Structures are given as C-alpha cells and as structure tokens.
Short mmCIF file of C-alpha atoms and ligand atoms in Angstrom, two decimals:
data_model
loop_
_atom_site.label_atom_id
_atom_site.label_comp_id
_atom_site.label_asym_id
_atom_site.label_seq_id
_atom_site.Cartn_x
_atom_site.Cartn_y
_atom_site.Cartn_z
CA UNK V 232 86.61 56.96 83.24
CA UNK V 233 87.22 54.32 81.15
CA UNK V 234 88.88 56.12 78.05
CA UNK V 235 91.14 53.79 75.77
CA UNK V 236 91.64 57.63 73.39
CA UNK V 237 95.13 56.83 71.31
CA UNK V 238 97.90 59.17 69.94
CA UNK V 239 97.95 58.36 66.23
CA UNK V 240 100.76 59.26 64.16
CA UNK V 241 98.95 58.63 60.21
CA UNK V 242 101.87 60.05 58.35
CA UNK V 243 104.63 62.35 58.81
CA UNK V 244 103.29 65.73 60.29
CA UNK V 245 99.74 64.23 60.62
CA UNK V 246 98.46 62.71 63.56
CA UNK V 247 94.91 62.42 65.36
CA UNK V 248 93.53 60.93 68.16
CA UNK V 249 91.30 58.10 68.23
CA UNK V 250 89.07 55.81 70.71
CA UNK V 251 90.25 52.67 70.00
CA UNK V 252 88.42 49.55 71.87
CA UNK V 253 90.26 48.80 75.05
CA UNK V 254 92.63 45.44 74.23
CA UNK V 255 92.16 42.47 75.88
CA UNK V 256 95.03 39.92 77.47
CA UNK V 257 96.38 37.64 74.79
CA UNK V 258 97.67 34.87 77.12
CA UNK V 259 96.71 33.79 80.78
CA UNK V 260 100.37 35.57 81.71
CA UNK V 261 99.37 39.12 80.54
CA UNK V 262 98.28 42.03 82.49
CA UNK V 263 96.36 45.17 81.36
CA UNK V 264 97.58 48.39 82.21
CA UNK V 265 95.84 51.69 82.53
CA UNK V 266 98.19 54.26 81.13
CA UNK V 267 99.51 56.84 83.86
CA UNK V 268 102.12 58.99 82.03
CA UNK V 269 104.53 58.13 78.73
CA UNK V 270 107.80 60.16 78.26
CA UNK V 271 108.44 61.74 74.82
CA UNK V 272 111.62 60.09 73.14
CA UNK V 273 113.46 61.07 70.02
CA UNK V 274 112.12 58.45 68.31
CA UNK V 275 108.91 59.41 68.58
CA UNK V 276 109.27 62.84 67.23
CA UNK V 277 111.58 61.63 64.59
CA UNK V 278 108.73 59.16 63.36
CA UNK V 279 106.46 62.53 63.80
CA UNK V 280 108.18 64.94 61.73
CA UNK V 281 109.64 61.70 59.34
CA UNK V 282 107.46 58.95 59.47
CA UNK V 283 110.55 56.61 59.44
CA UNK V 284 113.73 55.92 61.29
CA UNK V 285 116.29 53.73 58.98
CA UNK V 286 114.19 50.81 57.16
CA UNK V 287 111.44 51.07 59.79
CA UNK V 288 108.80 52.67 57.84
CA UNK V 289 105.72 54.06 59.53
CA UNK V 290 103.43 52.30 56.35
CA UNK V 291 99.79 52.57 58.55
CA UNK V 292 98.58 54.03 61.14
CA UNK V 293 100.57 53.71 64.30
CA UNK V 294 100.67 54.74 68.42
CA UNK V 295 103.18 56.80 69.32
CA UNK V 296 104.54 56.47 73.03
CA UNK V 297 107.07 53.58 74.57
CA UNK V 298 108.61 55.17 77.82
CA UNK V 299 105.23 54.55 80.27
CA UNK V 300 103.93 54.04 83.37
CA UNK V 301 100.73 52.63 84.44
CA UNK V 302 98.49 50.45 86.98
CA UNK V 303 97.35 46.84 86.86
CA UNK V 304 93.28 46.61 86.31
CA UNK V 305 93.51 43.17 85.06
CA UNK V 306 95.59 40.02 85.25
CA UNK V 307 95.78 37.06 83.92
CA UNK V 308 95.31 33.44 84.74
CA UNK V 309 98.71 32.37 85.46
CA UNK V 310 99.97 35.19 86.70
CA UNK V 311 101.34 35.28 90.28
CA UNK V 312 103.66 38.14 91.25
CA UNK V 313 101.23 41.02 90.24
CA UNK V 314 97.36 42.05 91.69
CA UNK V 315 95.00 44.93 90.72
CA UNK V 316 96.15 48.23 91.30
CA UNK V 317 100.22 47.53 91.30
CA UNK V 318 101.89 50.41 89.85
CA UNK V 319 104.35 49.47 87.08
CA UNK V 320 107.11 50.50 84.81
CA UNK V 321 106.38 48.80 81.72
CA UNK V 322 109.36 47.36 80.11
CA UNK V 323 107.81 47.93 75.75
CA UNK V 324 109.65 45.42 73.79
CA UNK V 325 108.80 41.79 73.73
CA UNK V 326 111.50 39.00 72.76
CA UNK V 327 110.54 35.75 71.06
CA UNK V 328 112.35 33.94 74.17
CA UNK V 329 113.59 31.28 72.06
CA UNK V 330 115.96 32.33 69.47
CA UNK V 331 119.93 31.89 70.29
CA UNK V 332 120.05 35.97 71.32
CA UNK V 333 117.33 35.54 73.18
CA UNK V 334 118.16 32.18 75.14
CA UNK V 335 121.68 33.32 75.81
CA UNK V 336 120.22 36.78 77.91
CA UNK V 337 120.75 39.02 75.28
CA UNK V 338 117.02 39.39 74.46
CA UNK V 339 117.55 43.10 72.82
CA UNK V 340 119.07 41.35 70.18
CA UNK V 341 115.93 39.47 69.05
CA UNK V 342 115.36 39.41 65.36
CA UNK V 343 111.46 38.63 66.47
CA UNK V 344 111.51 41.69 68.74
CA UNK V 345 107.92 43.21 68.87
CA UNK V 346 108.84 46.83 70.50
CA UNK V 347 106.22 49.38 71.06
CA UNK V 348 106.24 52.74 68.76
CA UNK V 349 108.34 51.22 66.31
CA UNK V 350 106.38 50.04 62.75
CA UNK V 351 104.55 48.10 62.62
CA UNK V 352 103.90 47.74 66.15
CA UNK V 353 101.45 50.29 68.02
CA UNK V 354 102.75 52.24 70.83
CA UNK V 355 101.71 53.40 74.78
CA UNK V 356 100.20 56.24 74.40
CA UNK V 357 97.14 54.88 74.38
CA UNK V 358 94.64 54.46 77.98
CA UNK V 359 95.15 50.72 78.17
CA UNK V 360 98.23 48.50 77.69
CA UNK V 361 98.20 44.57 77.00
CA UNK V 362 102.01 43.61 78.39
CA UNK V 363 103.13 39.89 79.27
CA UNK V 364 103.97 39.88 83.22
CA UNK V 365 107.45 39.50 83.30
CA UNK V 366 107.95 42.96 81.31
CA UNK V 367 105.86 44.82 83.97
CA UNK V 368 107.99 46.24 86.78
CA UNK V 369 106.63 47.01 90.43
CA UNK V 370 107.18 50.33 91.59
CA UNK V 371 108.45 50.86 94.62
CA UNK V 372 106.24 53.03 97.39
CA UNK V 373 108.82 55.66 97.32
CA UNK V 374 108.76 55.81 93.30
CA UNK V 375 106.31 58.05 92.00
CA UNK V 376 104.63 56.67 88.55
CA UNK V 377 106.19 59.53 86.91
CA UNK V 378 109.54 58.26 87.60
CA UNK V 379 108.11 55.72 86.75
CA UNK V 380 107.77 56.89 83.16
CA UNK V 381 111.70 57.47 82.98
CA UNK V 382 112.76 53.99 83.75
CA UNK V 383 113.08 53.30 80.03
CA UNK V 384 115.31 56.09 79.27
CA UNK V 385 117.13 55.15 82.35
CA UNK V 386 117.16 51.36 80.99
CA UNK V 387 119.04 52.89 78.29
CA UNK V 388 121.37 54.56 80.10
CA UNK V 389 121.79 51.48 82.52
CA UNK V 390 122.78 49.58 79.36
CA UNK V 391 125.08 51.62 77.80
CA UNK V 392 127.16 52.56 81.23
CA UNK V 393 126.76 48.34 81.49
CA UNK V 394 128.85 48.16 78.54
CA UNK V 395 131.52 50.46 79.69
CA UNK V 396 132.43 47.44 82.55
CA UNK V 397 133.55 50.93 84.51
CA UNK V 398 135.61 50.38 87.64
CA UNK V 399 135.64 52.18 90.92
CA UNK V 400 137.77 55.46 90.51
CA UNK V 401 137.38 55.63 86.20
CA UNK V 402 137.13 58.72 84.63
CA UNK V 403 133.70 58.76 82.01
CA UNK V 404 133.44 61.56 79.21
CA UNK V 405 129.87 61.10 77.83
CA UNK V 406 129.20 62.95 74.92
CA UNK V 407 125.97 64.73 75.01
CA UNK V 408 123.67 65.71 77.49
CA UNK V 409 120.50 65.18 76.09
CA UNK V 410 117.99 62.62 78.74
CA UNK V 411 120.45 59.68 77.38
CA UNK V 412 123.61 61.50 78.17
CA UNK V 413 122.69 62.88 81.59
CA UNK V 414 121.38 60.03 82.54
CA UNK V 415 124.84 57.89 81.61
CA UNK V 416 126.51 60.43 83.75
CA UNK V 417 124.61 59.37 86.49
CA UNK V 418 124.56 55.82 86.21
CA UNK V 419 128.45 56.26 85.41
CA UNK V 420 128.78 57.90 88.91
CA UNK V 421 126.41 55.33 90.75
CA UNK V 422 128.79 52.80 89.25
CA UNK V 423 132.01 54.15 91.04
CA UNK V 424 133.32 56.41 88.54
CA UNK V 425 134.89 59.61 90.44
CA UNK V 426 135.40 61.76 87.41
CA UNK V 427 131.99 62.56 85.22
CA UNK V 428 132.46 64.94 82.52
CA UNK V 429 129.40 65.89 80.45
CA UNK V 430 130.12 67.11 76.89
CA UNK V 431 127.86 69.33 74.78
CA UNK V 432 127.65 72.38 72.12
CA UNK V 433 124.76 74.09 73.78
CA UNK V 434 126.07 75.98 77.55
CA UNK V 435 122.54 75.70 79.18
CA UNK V 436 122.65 71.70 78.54
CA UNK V 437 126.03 71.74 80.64
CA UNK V 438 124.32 73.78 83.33
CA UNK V 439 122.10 71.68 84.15
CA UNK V 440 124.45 68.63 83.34
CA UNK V 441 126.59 70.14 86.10
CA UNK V 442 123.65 70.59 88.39
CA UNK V 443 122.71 66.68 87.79
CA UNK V 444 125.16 64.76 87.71
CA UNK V 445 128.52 65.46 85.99
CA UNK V 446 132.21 66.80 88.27
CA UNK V 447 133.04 68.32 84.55
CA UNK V 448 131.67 69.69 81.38
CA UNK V 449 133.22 70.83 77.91
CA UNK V 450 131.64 72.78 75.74
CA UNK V 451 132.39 71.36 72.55
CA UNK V 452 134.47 73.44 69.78
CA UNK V 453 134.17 73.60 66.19
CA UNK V 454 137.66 72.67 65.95
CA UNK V 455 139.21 69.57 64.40
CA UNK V 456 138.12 66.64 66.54
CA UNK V 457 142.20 66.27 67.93
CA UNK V 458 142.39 69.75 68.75
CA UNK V 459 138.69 69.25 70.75
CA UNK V 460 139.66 66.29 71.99
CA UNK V 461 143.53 67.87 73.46
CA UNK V 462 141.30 71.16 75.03
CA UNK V 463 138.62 68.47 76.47
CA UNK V 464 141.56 66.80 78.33
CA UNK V 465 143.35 69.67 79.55
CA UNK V 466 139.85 71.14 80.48
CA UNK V 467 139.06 68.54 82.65
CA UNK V 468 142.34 67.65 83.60
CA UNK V 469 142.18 64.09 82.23
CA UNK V 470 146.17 63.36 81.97
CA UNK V 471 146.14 60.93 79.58
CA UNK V 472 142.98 60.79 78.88
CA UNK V 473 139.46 59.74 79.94
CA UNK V 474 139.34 55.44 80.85
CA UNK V 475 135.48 55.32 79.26
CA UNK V 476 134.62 57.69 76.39
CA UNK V 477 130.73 57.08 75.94
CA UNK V 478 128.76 58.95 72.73
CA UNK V 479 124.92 59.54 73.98
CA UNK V 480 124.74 62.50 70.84
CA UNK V 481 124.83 60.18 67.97
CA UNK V 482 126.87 63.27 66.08
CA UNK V 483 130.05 62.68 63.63
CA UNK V 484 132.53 65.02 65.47
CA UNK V 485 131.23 63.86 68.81
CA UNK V 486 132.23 60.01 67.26
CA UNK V 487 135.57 61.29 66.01
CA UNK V 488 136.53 63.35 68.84
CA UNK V 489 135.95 60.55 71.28
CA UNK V 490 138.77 58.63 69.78
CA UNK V 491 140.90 61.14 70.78
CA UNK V 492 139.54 61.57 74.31
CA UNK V 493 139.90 58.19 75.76
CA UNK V 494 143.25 56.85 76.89
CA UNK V 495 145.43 53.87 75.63
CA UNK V 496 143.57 50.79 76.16
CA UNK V 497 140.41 52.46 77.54
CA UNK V 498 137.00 52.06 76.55
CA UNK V 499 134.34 53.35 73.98
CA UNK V 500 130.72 53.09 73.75
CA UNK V 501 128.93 53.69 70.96
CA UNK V 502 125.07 55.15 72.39
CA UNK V 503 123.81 57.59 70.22
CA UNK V 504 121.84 56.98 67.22
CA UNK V 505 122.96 59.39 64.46
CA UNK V 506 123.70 59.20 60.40
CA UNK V 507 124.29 55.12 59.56
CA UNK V 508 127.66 56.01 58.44
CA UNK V 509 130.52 58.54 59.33
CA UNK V 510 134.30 59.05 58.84
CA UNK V 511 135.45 57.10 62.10
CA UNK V 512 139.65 57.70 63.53
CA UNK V 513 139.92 53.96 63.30
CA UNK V 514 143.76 53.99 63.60
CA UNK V 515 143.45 55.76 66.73
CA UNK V 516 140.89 52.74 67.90
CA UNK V 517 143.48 50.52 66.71
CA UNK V 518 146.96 52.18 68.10
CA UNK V 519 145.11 52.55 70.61
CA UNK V 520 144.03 49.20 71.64
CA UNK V 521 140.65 50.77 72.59
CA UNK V 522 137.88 48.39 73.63
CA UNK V 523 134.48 49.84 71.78
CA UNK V 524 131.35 48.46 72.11
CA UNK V 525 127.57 48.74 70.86
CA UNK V 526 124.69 49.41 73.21
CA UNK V 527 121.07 48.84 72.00
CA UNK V 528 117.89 49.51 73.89
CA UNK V 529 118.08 47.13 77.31
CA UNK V 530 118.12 43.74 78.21
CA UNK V 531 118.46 41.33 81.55
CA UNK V 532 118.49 42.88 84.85
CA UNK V 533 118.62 46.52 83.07
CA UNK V 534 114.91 47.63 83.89
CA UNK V 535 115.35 46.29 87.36
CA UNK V 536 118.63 47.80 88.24
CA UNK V 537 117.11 51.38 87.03
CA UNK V 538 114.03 51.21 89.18
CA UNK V 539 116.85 50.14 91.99
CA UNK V 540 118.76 53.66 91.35
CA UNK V 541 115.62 55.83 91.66
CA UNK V 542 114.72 53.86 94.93
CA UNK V 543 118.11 54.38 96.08
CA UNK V 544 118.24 57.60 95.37
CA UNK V 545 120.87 57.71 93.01
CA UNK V 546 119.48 58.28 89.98
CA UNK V 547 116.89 61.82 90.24
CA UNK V 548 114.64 61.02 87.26
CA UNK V 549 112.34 63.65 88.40
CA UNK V 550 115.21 66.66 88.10
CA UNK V 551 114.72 65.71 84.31
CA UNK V 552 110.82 66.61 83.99
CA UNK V 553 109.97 69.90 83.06
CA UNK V 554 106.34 69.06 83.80
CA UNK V 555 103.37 67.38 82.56
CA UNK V 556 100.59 67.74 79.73
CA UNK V 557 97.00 66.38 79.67
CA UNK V 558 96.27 63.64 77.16
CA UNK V 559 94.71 66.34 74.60
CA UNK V 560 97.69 67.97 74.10
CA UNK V 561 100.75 65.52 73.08
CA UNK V 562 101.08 66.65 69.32
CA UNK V 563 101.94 70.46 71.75
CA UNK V 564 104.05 68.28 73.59
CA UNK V 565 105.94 66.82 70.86
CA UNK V 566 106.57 70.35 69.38
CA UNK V 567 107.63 71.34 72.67
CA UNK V 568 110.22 68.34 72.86
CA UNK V 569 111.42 69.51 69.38
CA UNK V 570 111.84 72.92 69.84
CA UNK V 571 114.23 72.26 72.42
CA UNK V 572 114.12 74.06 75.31
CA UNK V 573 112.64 71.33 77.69
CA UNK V 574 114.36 68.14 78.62
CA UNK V 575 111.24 65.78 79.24
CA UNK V 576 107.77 66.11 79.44
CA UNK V 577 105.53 63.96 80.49
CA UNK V 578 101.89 63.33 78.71
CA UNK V 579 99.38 61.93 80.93
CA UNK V 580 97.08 59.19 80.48
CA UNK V 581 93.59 60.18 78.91
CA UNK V 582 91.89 58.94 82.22
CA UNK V 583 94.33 61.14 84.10
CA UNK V 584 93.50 64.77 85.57
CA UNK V 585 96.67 66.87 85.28
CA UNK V 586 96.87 69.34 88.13
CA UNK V 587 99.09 72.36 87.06
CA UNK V 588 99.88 71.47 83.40
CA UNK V 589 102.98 72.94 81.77
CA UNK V 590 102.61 75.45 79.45
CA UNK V 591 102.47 74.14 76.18
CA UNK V 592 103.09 77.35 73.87
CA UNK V 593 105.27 76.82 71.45
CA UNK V 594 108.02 79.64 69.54
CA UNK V 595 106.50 78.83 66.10
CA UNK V 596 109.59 79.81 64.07
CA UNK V 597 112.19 78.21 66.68
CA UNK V 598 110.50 75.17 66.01
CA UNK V 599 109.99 74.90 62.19
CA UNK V 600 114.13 75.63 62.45
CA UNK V 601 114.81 72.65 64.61
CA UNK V 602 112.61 70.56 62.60
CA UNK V 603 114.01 71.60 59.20
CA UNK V 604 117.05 70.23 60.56
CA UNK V 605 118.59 67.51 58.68
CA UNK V 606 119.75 64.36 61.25
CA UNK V 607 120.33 61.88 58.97
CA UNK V 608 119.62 59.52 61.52
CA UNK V 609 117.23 57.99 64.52
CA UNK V 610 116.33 60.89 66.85
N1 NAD G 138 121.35 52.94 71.88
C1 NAD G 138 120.07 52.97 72.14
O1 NAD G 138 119.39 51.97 72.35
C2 NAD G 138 119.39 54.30 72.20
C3 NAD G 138 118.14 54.43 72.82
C4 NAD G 138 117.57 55.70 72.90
C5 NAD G 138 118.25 56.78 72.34
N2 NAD G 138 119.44 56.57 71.70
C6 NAD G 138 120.20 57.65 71.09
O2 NAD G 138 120.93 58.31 72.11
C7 NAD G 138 121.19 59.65 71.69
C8 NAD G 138 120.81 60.58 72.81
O3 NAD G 138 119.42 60.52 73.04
P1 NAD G 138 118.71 61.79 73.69
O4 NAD G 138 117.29 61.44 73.85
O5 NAD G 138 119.49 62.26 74.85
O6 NAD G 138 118.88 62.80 72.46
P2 NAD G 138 119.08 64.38 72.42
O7 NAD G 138 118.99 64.76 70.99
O8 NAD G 138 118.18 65.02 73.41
O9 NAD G 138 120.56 64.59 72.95
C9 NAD G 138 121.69 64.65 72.11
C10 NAD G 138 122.60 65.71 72.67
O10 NAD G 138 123.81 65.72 71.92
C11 NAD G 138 124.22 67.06 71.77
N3 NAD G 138 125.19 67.16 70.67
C12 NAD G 138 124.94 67.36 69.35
N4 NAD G 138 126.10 67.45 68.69
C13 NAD G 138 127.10 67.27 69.59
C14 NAD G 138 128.52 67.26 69.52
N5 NAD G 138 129.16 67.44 68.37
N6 NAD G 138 129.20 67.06 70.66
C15 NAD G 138 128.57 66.88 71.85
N7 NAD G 138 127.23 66.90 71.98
C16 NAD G 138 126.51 67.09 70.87
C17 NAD G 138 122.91 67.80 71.56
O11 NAD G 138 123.05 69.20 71.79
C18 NAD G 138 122.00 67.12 72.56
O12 NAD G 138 122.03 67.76 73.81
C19 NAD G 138 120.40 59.85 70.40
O13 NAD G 138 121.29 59.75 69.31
C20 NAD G 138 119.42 58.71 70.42
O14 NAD G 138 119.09 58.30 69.12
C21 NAD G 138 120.02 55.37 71.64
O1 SST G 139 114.68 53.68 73.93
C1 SST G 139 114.54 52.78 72.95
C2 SST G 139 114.67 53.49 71.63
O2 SST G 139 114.12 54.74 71.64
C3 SST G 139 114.10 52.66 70.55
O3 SST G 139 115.01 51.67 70.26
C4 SST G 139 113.77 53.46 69.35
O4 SST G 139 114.90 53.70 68.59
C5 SST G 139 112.62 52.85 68.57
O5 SST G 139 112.94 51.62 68.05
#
C-alpha cells in the first residue's frame, strides 16, 4: 500500500482527509519516510478547535501531526548514515543552519525555523515524510516505533529538565502532569534528582504521576499561591524549599505558586505554554536570587539523549500510551485527547493495520465542556 492520505485541518472545527501526491526529496541529503505512528500534542488540538496559537494563524489548508515515527523507503544521494528500511524518530523542525542562533547550537531559536504542524508549514500526519538526514534518528532494536513516536515530547522534556542544570541529590517540583510534566519528572530523576514531586489539580493525573515517575505529588489548592506553595512544602517535606521548580501546566497560579516553592537561590523553568501574560511574584524571583529560565521545543543533542533514555530504560514512553487508532479515525482521536481522559494516543500511519484499536467513543457533552474552555494560550 502505497497511501500518501493526509489529516487536513481547513479551519477551526473542520478538517478532512485528503490523498495528496507522495513528496519527493528536495536535496541529495533527504530521506523519505513512510509514516508509522504520530502522537497527538496540544498544539494540534489547539490549532483544531482554534485554528491559531499566538500570531501563528492557520490561513490555508494545513497537516496536522509533528510527534512521528516512520521507516526509510528512500534516500538520497549524499546520504551515508541511513539505508532503506531504518526505523526513525523524526526530529520536525528544520533550522536555517546559518543564522547566529543557529551557528552557536541553539538551533530552536531560528528565526527561519520551518517546524512541522505549525502555519504555514504542513505537518506528519500524512503517509510519507520528506526530512533532511541529520533530523532523522535511528531507532534502536529494543525501541519500538511507537516509542518512537514519543521522542518529541520526550525532546521536550529533555530540554526543559536541560535547563534546570539539576545536580545529583536536587529536589524537582514540576508543575503539571500532563505528557510534558510526567515526562520532566522522569528525565528529572534520570538526571540524579532524588526527590520528584509531581503537582496537579486533577487526583487521577497524580496517580498515575506516582505510578511513573514522581517520589511526591500535591494536589494543588485553590488557595492563594503562598498558602499552596507553604502546604506543597510541608506536603512533601521540602524544608526550605524545592532546588528546581519547573512549570510543564502553562497555568497562572501554577506560575505564581512556583515562586514560592523553590528555595533561595534555586532554580525555575518556565515549560508550559499558557496565556502570553500573567501577574508574576517577581520580588520573590528577585529576593530570592532565583535563577529562571525559558525552554522552547529542543535543540543539540536533545533528540539523541531521549532516544538514549528509552534504550536505557529510564524513560517508559510506552506507560504513557493509552493505545492506538487507525489512520481513519484521528479527528476521534483528537476529541479523545481533548476530552481528557487519555494521556496519549497514538494514530497510525494510513499504510498501517492497527491490531486491537482503542476505543474511540467519545462523552459528547464532556467534550464540548473541555473545548468551550477558554486557555488563552498554546495548548
Ligand atoms: N516549551 C515548549 O517547547 C513546549 C512544548 C510542548 C508543550 N509545551 C507546553 O507544556 C505544557 C504541558 O504540555 P502537556 O502536553 O503536558 O499539556 P497538558 O494540558 O496535557 O498538561 C497540563 C497539565 O497541567 C495541569 N494543570 C492545570 N492547571 C494547573 C495548576 N494550577 N497547577 C498544577 N497543574 C495544573 C493540567 O491538569 C494538566 O494535567 C503546555 O502548556 C504546553 O503548551 C511547551
Ligand atoms: O513540541 C513542540 C511544540 O508542540 C511546538 O512548539 C508547538 O507549539 C507548535 O509550534
């Protein structure tokens, strides 16, 4: 089967699905991928339901789909480290390579960045995938392509932690435990911390938070964000308070609160993606002297290091999937994702034959509340 069937997202709340002609390399140092399996992202369903996340502005038709998976069919001229029928993470934004942000590692940063899924730039969720090389990672034999398909989020997460420089024996609060917060509270573990507490305001997101990865979890209050912030420390028994403080929710109490959480001189990492602007305890960051940091998407080393935890074992992307769809039924898929009871599915290529699909059905009125939702922000 040689289907190149796309996900099209047309405008908000409208998409269809399309046989597009299968793409051909643009340079002798491209490879084309066959699509195995694509991870649903925020993003994605925020473009869904919005058709626009800050100034990028869904204007035409555009693929969904950036977190993929797939296997070389074709490669190109020059290209040396990759054969037919490798199995690949695909690494979906491509840097200009010669700007100052690019040339001094920090490719993520590129103002040229062409990034799958994000306008005007089609996404994976498509049959076949044009990528240059050097953005195509080999799986290990003992990781599965659908682990494969988590790498990205894991990238993320891989970043983020990055930016926490966390030290052997540091104690991590990551706000959130959506896929980008559980998956910081693994990497935060793999990276020597000893004391992982995951922070949330929904119980059955701790559960499983506990069950993954984290030594602690708060439920979060709907107190003010010092009062939170004193009940989070004596909860988890954090002294004098946590030496990394990382937000993966992207939420305005979560932001405030975490000001109060981390200890003099410690650490905060700004992850999630939420409204553009809040009311931030900046004297705290000051008195303080807390280091805080960005973290966008992923840059040098990131992809590789996050296929390295999987291999390792450290890292259990596949504790995260709740199971997998057939091609035909992503837009179920993305309701599913925004309904919220699932943590990631998985949508399979259109040339792939899904053995024991998950159920797709969907509580109609749980999700029209979730998706008449205001978040002001990216996912
Ligand atoms: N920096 C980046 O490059 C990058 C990349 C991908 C995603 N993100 C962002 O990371 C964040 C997490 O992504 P995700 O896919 O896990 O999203 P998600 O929506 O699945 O997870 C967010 C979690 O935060 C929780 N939450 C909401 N309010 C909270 C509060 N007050 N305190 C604690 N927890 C709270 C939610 O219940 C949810 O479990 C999003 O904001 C997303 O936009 C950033
Ligand atoms: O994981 C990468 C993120 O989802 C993207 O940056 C997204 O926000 C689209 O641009």
């Amino acid at each position: 089967m040689t289907s190149n069937l796309s996900f099209i997202l047309n405008k908000p709340n409208d998409v269809t699905f399309e046989e597009r002609p299968i793409p051909k390399l643009k340079s002798p140092h491209d490879v084309l991928v066959a699509v195995n399996y694509t991870g649903i992202c925020g993003s994605d369903v925020h473009y869904w339901l919005h058709g626009a996340i800050g100034h990028f502005v869904v204007k035409d038709p555009m693929v969904l789909g950036h977190e993929s998976a797939g296997t070389v069919v074709e490669v190109g001229s020059e290209v040396k480290t990759l054969k037919k029928g490798d199995r690949i993470a695909l690494e979906p934004g491509y840097p200009c390579r010669r700007c100052g942000d690019c040339l001094s590692g920090r490719y993520n940063l590129c103002h040229e960045m062409v990034f799958a899924a994000t306008p005007p730039y089609d996404g994976t969720l498509t049959g076949f995938w044009v990528a240059p090389f050097d953005f195509c990672y080999k799986l290990p034999e003992n990781v599965s392509l659908q682990e494969g398909a988590l790498i990205e989020p894991l990238a993320v997460a891989v970043h983020i932690t990055k930016q926490a420089r966390i030290q052997p024996g540091n104690s991590v609060v990551v706000m959130g435990a959506g896929p980008v917060g559980l998956l910081c509270a693994a990497v935060a573990k793999a990276f020597g911390a000893t004391k992982v507490v995951s922070v949330d305001i929904v119980q059955s997101k701790l559960d499983f938070a506990k069950s993954f990865a984290a030594t602690h979890t708060y439920l979060s209050q709907r107190v003010s964000p010092e009062e939170n912030a004193k009940q989070l420390i004596a909860a988890a028994d954090l002294g004098a308070g946590a030496d990394v403080v990382i937000d993966a929710s992207g939420a305005e109490p979560s932001i405030q609160a975490s000001l109060h959480v981390v200890r003099m001189g410690g650490t905060y990492v700004q992850g999630g993606m939420g409204k553009a602007d809040i009311n931030f305890p900046i004297m705290a960051l000051c008195l303080k002297e807390v280091t805080a940091r960005g973290s966008f998407r992923y840059g040098s080393g990131d992809y590789k290091l996050a296929i390295e935890l999987v291999a390792a074992g450290k890292v259990d992307v596949k504790a995260l999937v709740n199971g997998i769809v057939p091609f035909k039924n992503a837009e179920e898929a993305f309701k599913k994702v925004k309904e919220g009871e699932v943590i990631k599915i998985l949508i399979a290529g259109p040339n792939e034959k899904v053995e024991g699909a998950l159920d797709t059905h969907v509580d109609e009125a749980k999700f029209q509340a979730e998706a008449a939702k205001k978040d002001g922000g990216c996912c």
